[in-house]
Amino acid sequence: MEDHTATGIGARPTPLLRQYVNEYVGFDLRGLPTGVHCGPPSRALTAVISLSDPLEVAAGVGDGSPVTRFDSVAGGLMCRSVAIHHDGRQQGVQVSLTPLGARAVYGMPAAELAHRLVPLDELLGALAVELVDRLRSATTWAARFAVLDELLLRAVGRGACRDHVRPVRSEVAEAWRRLVAARGCVQVGAVAADLGWSRRHLTERFRGEVGLSPKTFARVLRFEHAHELAAARDPLPWGDVATVSGYADQAHLVRDWREFTGRSPTVWRRSEVLLGAG
């Protein structure tokens, strides 16, 4: 019988990319129960390149969203979890872009990808094909991360030569940084006032760039914090998870958890096959 293993190797991108890319994660899952992994909403735009069989992904969990096969897939910011179907084996690389990096790497605002999953080659063309080929040819994680650095830098350089790729408004970038720094526990009106904008103007500008309103993005950040706590090897009780991540009470956490994952916290914990793996 094959051992159950779940290996995850994280790496920071080259310093030249860090304003655009948060991190790389290489993963190698073997011998796990067949199931559906719930990829939660987060602050990042996620791209995943399979190093083995195509990924089978749906843009929602348990809601009838169609399952699509991708060799490589990119998504925007989401308000619901992505369902990743697997047979207990999966090998690939995940790239987490900042919303402000979408223009630099993909040549478009993050808002154009919000709530969507698209083949990576629709965004990067031949560069995506080369990326998949070279990642699959590499034999170590370090070599794969070096390939990512090289090709993403090339994508950024190519974007810098395009006249239509405008920089992100500094006020929107600052609002994003403040929301992230506070993990969503900040008043949007106060952020707008500090920027010299009305709340309505900030909301319109932020949604136009990122794809979510500041209030919704703050909710995603708070949920992301709660999810990290709940997915830990020795998780806190649910009431403590709610308090630490800034929810008014456990009932508030449960409502958001159902909205963002399609499951109650307890059902999620029982059905999420990757918890405690490794």
CSV table of C-alpha atoms in Angstrom, one decimal:
chain,number,residue,atom,x,y,z
A,1,MET,CA,0.0,0.0,0.0
A,2,GLU,CA,1.4,3.4,-1.0
A,3,ASP,CA,2.2,5.8,1.8
A,4,HIS,CA,0.1,8.9,2.2
A,5,THR,CA,2.3,12.0,1.6
A,6,ALA,CA,1.6,15.6,0.9
A,7,THR,CA,4.7,17.7,0.3
A,8,GLY,CA,4.7,21.4,-0.1
A,9,ILE,CA,7.8,23.5,-0.8
A,10,GLY,CA,7.5,27.2,-0.7
A,11,ALA,CA,9.8,29.9,-2.1
A,12,ARG,CA,10.0,33.6,-2.5
A,13,PRO,CA,10.4,35.0,-6.0
A,14,THR,CA,13.4,37.0,-7.0
A,15,PRO,CA,13.4,40.5,-5.4
A,16,LEU,CA,12.6,42.1,-8.8
A,17,LEU,CA,9.2,40.3,-8.8
A,18,ARG,CA,8.1,40.6,-5.2
A,19,GLN,CA,5.8,43.6,-5.7
A,20,TYR,CA,4.0,41.4,-8.2
A,21,VAL,CA,4.3,37.9,-6.9
A,22,ASN,CA,3.9,36.8,-3.3
A,23,GLU,CA,5.3,33.3,-3.4
A,24,TYR,CA,5.7,30.0,-5.2
A,25,VAL,CA,4.6,26.7,-3.8
A,26,GLY,CA,5.5,23.3,-5.3
A,27,PHE,CA,3.3,20.5,-4.2
A,28,ASP,CA,3.5,16.7,-4.6
A,29,LEU,CA,0.5,14.7,-3.3
A,30,ARG,CA,0.5,10.9,-3.3
A,31,GLY,CA,-1.7,8.2,-1.9
A,32,LEU,CA,-4.3,10.5,-0.5
A,33,PRO,CA,-8.0,9.6,-0.5
A,34,THR,CA,-9.8,10.6,-3.8
A,35,GLY,CA,-11.8,13.7,-3.1
A,36,VAL,CA,-12.3,17.4,-3.7
A,37,HIS,CA,-9.9,20.0,-2.3
A,38,CYS,CA,-11.5,23.3,-1.4
A,39,GLY,CA,-9.3,26.1,-2.7
A,40,PRO,CA,-10.4,29.0,-0.5
A,41,PRO,CA,-10.7,32.7,-1.5
A,42,SER,CA,-7.6,34.7,-0.6
A,43,ARG,CA,-5.8,37.9,-1.2
A,44,ALA,CA,-3.9,36.4,-4.2
A,45,LEU,CA,-4.6,35.7,-7.8
A,46,THR,CA,-3.6,32.1,-8.2
A,47,ALA,CA,-2.0,30.4,-11.2
A,48,VAL,CA,-1.4,26.6,-11.1
A,49,ILE,CA,0.7,24.6,-13.5
A,50,SER,CA,0.3,20.8,-13.4
A,51,LEU,CA,3.4,18.7,-13.6
A,52,SER,CA,1.4,15.5,-14.1
A,53,ASP,CA,-2.2,14.9,-15.2
A,54,PRO,CA,-4.4,17.9,-16.1
A,55,LEU,CA,-6.1,19.7,-13.2
A,56,GLU,CA,-9.8,19.2,-12.9
A,57,VAL,CA,-11.2,22.4,-11.5
A,58,ALA,CA,-14.7,24.0,-10.9
A,59,ALA,CA,-15.3,27.6,-9.9
A,60,GLY,CA,-17.5,26.6,-7.0
A,61,VAL,CA,-17.9,23.8,-4.4
A,62,GLY,CA,-21.0,21.7,-4.5
A,63,ASP,CA,-23.0,24.3,-6.5
A,64,GLY,CA,-23.1,22.5,-9.9
A,65,SER,CA,-20.3,24.5,-11.4
A,66,PRO,CA,-18.9,22.6,-14.4
A,67,VAL,CA,-15.5,20.8,-14.0
A,68,THR,CA,-12.9,21.9,-16.6
A,69,ARG,CA,-9.5,20.2,-17.3
A,70,PHE,CA,-6.5,22.5,-17.4
A,71,ASP,CA,-2.7,21.9,-17.9
A,72,SER,CA,-2.3,25.3,-16.4
A,73,VAL,CA,-4.9,27.7,-15.1
A,74,ALA,CA,-5.1,31.2,-13.8
A,75,GLY,CA,-7.8,32.7,-11.7
A,76,GLY,CA,-8.7,36.1,-10.4
A,77,LEU,CA,-9.9,37.1,-6.9
A,78,MET,CA,-12.9,35.0,-5.8
A,79,CYS,CA,-15.7,35.2,-3.4
A,80,ARG,CA,-16.2,31.4,-3.2
A,81,SER,CA,-13.9,28.4,-3.0
A,82,VAL,CA,-12.6,26.6,-6.1
A,83,ALA,CA,-13.2,22.9,-6.2
A,84,ILE,CA,-10.1,20.9,-7.2
A,85,HIS,CA,-11.0,17.3,-8.0
A,86,HIS,CA,-8.3,14.7,-7.7
A,87,ASP,CA,-7.7,11.0,-7.4
A,88,GLY,CA,-5.2,11.2,-4.5
A,89,ARG,CA,-2.2,12.2,-6.6
A,90,GLN,CA,-1.3,15.6,-7.9
A,91,GLN,CA,2.0,17.4,-8.6
A,92,GLY,CA,2.3,21.0,-9.7
A,93,VAL,CA,3.4,24.5,-8.9
A,94,GLN,CA,1.2,27.3,-7.6
A,95,VAL,CA,2.1,31.0,-8.2
A,96,SER,CA,0.4,33.6,-6.0
A,97,LEU,CA,0.2,37.0,-7.7
A,98,THR,CA,-0.8,40.2,-6.0
A,99,PRO,CA,-3.8,41.9,-7.5
A,100,LEU,CA,-1.5,44.8,-8.3
A,101,GLY,CA,0.8,42.5,-10.2
A,102,ALA,CA,-1.9,41.4,-12.7
A,103,ARG,CA,-1.1,44.4,-15.0
A,104,ALA,CA,2.6,43.7,-14.9
A,105,VAL,CA,2.4,40.0,-15.5
A,106,TYR,CA,-0.8,39.5,-17.5
A,107,GLY,CA,-1.1,43.0,-19.0
A,108,MET,CA,-4.6,43.6,-17.6
A,109,PRO,CA,-6.2,44.7,-14.4
A,110,ALA,CA,-7.0,42.0,-11.9
A,111,ALA,CA,-10.7,43.0,-12.2
A,112,GLU,CA,-10.8,41.4,-15.7
A,113,LEU,CA,-10.1,38.0,-14.1
A,114,ALA,CA,-12.3,38.3,-11.0
A,115,HIS,CA,-14.5,35.2,-10.4
A,116,ARG,CA,-13.0,33.5,-13.5
A,117,LEU,CA,-10.7,30.5,-14.3
A,118,VAL,CA,-8.9,30.7,-17.6
A,119,PRO,CA,-6.1,28.7,-19.3
A,120,LEU,CA,-2.8,30.4,-18.6
A,121,ASP,CA,-1.9,30.4,-22.3
A,122,GLU,CA,-4.9,32.7,-22.9
A,123,LEU,CA,-3.0,35.3,-20.8
A,124,LEU,CA,0.6,34.6,-21.6
A,125,GLY,CA,0.5,32.9,-25.0
A,126,ALA,CA,3.6,31.1,-26.1
A,127,LEU,CA,5.3,32.1,-22.8
A,128,ALA,CA,2.8,29.9,-20.9
A,129,VAL,CA,3.6,26.9,-23.2
A,130,GLU,CA,7.3,27.4,-22.7
A,131,LEU,CA,6.7,27.7,-18.9
A,132,VAL,CA,4.8,24.4,-18.7
A,133,ASP,CA,7.4,22.6,-20.8
A,134,ARG,CA,10.4,23.8,-18.8
A,135,LEU,CA,8.8,23.2,-15.5
A,136,ARG,CA,8.0,19.6,-16.4
A,137,SER,CA,11.5,19.1,-17.7
A,138,ALA,CA,13.2,20.4,-14.6
A,139,THR,CA,14.1,17.8,-12.0
A,140,THR,CA,14.3,19.8,-8.7
A,141,TRP,CA,12.1,22.4,-7.0
A,142,ALA,CA,14.9,24.9,-7.0
A,143,ALA,CA,15.3,24.6,-10.8
A,144,ARG,CA,11.5,25.0,-11.3
A,145,PHE,CA,11.4,28.1,-9.1
A,146,ALA,CA,14.3,29.5,-11.2
A,147,VAL,CA,12.3,28.9,-14.4
A,148,LEU,CA,9.4,30.8,-12.9
A,149,ASP,CA,11.7,33.7,-12.0
A,150,GLU,CA,13.1,33.8,-15.5
A,151,LEU,CA,9.8,33.6,-17.4
A,152,LEU,CA,7.8,35.8,-15.2
A,153,LEU,CA,10.5,38.5,-15.4
A,154,ARG,CA,10.2,38.1,-19.2
A,155,ALA,CA,6.5,38.6,-18.9
A,156,VAL,CA,6.9,41.7,-16.8
A,157,GLY,CA,9.5,43.1,-19.3
A,158,ARG,CA,7.2,42.4,-22.2
A,159,GLY,CA,4.4,44.2,-20.4
A,160,ALA,CA,6.5,47.2,-19.7
A,161,CYS,CA,6.9,47.7,-23.5
A,162,ARG,CA,3.2,47.9,-24.0
A,163,ASP,CA,1.7,51.3,-24.2
A,164,HIS,CA,-1.7,50.3,-23.0
A,165,VAL,CA,-0.5,48.7,-19.7
A,166,ARG,CA,-1.1,51.6,-17.3
A,167,PRO,CA,0.2,51.6,-13.7
A,168,VAL,CA,-2.2,51.1,-10.8
A,169,ARG,CA,-3.4,54.3,-9.2
A,170,SER,CA,-1.3,55.0,-6.1
A,171,GLU,CA,-4.4,55.5,-3.9
A,172,VAL,CA,-5.8,52.1,-4.9
A,173,ALA,CA,-2.4,50.5,-4.2
A,174,GLU,CA,-2.2,52.1,-0.8
A,175,ALA,CA,-5.8,51.1,0.1
A,176,TRP,CA,-4.9,47.5,-0.9
A,177,ARG,CA,-1.8,47.6,1.3
A,178,ARG,CA,-3.7,48.9,4.3
A,179,LEU,CA,-6.4,46.3,4.0
A,180,VAL,CA,-3.9,43.5,3.7
A,181,ALA,CA,-1.8,44.9,6.7
A,182,ALA,CA,-4.9,44.9,8.9
A,183,ARG,CA,-6.1,41.5,7.6
A,184,GLY,CA,-9.4,43.1,6.8
A,185,CYS,CA,-10.0,44.5,10.2
A,186,VAL,CA,-10.2,48.2,9.2
A,187,GLN,CA,-13.0,50.6,8.4
A,188,VAL,CA,-13.1,51.3,4.6
A,189,GLY,CA,-14.5,54.8,5.3
A,190,ALA,CA,-11.4,55.6,7.4
A,191,VAL,CA,-9.1,54.3,4.7
A,192,ALA,CA,-10.9,56.5,2.1
A,193,ALA,CA,-10.7,59.5,4.3
A,194,ASP,CA,-7.0,59.1,4.8
A,195,LEU,CA,-6.6,59.0,1.0
A,196,GLY,CA,-8.7,62.1,0.6
A,197,TRP,CA,-11.4,60.2,-1.3
A,198,SER,CA,-15.0,59.5,-0.5
A,199,ARG,CA,-15.9,55.9,0.4
A,200,ARG,CA,-18.0,55.7,-2.8
A,201,HIS,CA,-15.1,56.9,-5.0
A,202,LEU,CA,-12.7,54.5,-3.4
A,203,THR,CA,-15.1,51.6,-3.8
A,204,GLU,CA,-15.6,52.3,-7.5
A,205,ARG,CA,-11.8,52.7,-8.2
A,206,PHE,CA,-10.9,49.7,-6.1
A,207,ARG,CA,-13.5,47.4,-7.7
A,208,GLY,CA,-12.5,48.6,-11.2
A,209,GLU,CA,-8.8,47.6,-10.5
A,210,VAL,CA,-9.1,44.5,-8.2
A,211,GLY,CA,-12.5,43.1,-9.1
A,212,LEU,CA,-13.9,43.2,-5.6
A,213,SER,CA,-15.1,46.2,-3.5
A,214,PRO,CA,-12.9,47.1,-0.5
A,215,LYS,CA,-15.5,45.8,1.9
A,216,THR,CA,-15.7,42.4,0.2
A,217,PHE,CA,-11.9,42.2,-0.1
A,218,ALA,CA,-11.7,42.9,3.7
A,219,ARG,CA,-14.2,40.1,4.3
A,220,VAL,CA,-12.0,37.8,2.1
A,221,LEU,CA,-8.9,38.8,4.1
A,222,ARG,CA,-10.6,38.1,7.4
A,223,PHE,CA,-11.8,34.7,6.2
A,224,GLU,CA,-8.3,33.9,4.9
A,225,HIS,CA,-6.9,34.5,8.4
A,226,ALA,CA,-9.6,32.3,9.9
A,227,HIS,CA,-8.9,29.6,7.3
A,228,GLU,CA,-5.2,29.6,8.1
A,229,LEU,CA,-5.9,29.2,11.8
A,230,ALA,CA,-8.5,26.4,11.2
A,231,ALA,CA,-6.2,24.5,8.8
A,232,ALA,CA,-3.2,24.4,11.2
A,233,ARG,CA,-2.0,21.1,12.5
A,234,ASP,CA,-3.3,21.9,16.0
A,235,PRO,CA,-6.2,24.2,15.3
A,236,LEU,CA,-7.8,26.5,17.8
A,237,PRO,CA,-11.4,25.9,18.9
A,238,TRP,CA,-13.8,27.6,16.4
A,239,GLY,CA,-14.8,30.3,18.9
A,240,ASP,CA,-11.1,31.3,19.3
A,241,VAL,CA,-10.6,31.2,15.5
A,242,ALA,CA,-13.5,33.7,15.2
A,243,THR,CA,-12.1,36.0,17.9
A,244,VAL,CA,-8.5,36.0,16.7
A,245,SER,CA,-9.5,36.7,13.1
A,246,GLY,CA,-11.8,39.6,13.9
A,247,TYR,CA,-15.3,38.1,13.7
A,248,ALA,CA,-18.0,39.5,16.0
A,249,ASP,CA,-18.8,36.0,17.2
A,250,GLN,CA,-18.7,32.3,16.1
A,251,ALA,CA,-22.1,32.6,14.4
A,252,HIS,CA,-20.6,35.4,12.2
A,253,LEU,CA,-17.7,33.1,11.3
A,254,VAL,CA,-20.0,30.3,10.4
A,255,ARG,CA,-22.1,32.5,8.1
A,256,ASP,CA,-19.0,33.7,6.2
A,257,TRP,CA,-17.6,30.2,6.1
A,258,ARG,CA,-20.7,28.8,4.5
A,259,GLU,CA,-20.7,31.7,2.0
A,260,PHE,CA,-17.0,31.3,1.0
A,261,THR,CA,-16.7,27.5,1.0
A,262,GLY,CA,-20.3,26.2,0.5
A,263,ARG,CA,-19.9,24.2,3.7
A,264,SER,CA,-20.2,24.7,7.4
A,265,PRO,CA,-16.9,24.8,9.3
A,266,THR,CA,-17.4,21.3,10.7
A,267,VAL,CA,-18.4,19.7,7.4
A,268,TRP,CA,-15.4,21.4,5.7
A,269,ARG,CA,-13.0,20.0,8.3
A,270,ARG,CA,-14.5,16.5,7.9
A,271,SER,CA,-14.3,16.6,4.1
A,272,GLU,CA,-11.1,18.4,3.4
A,273,VAL,CA,-8.7,15.6,2.5
A,274,LEU,CA,-5.5,17.7,2.8
A,275,LEU,CA,-6.0,18.6,6.4
A,276,GLY,CA,-3.3,17.0,8.6
A,277,ALA,CA,-1.6,15.4,5.5
A,278,GLY,CA,2.1,15.3,5.3
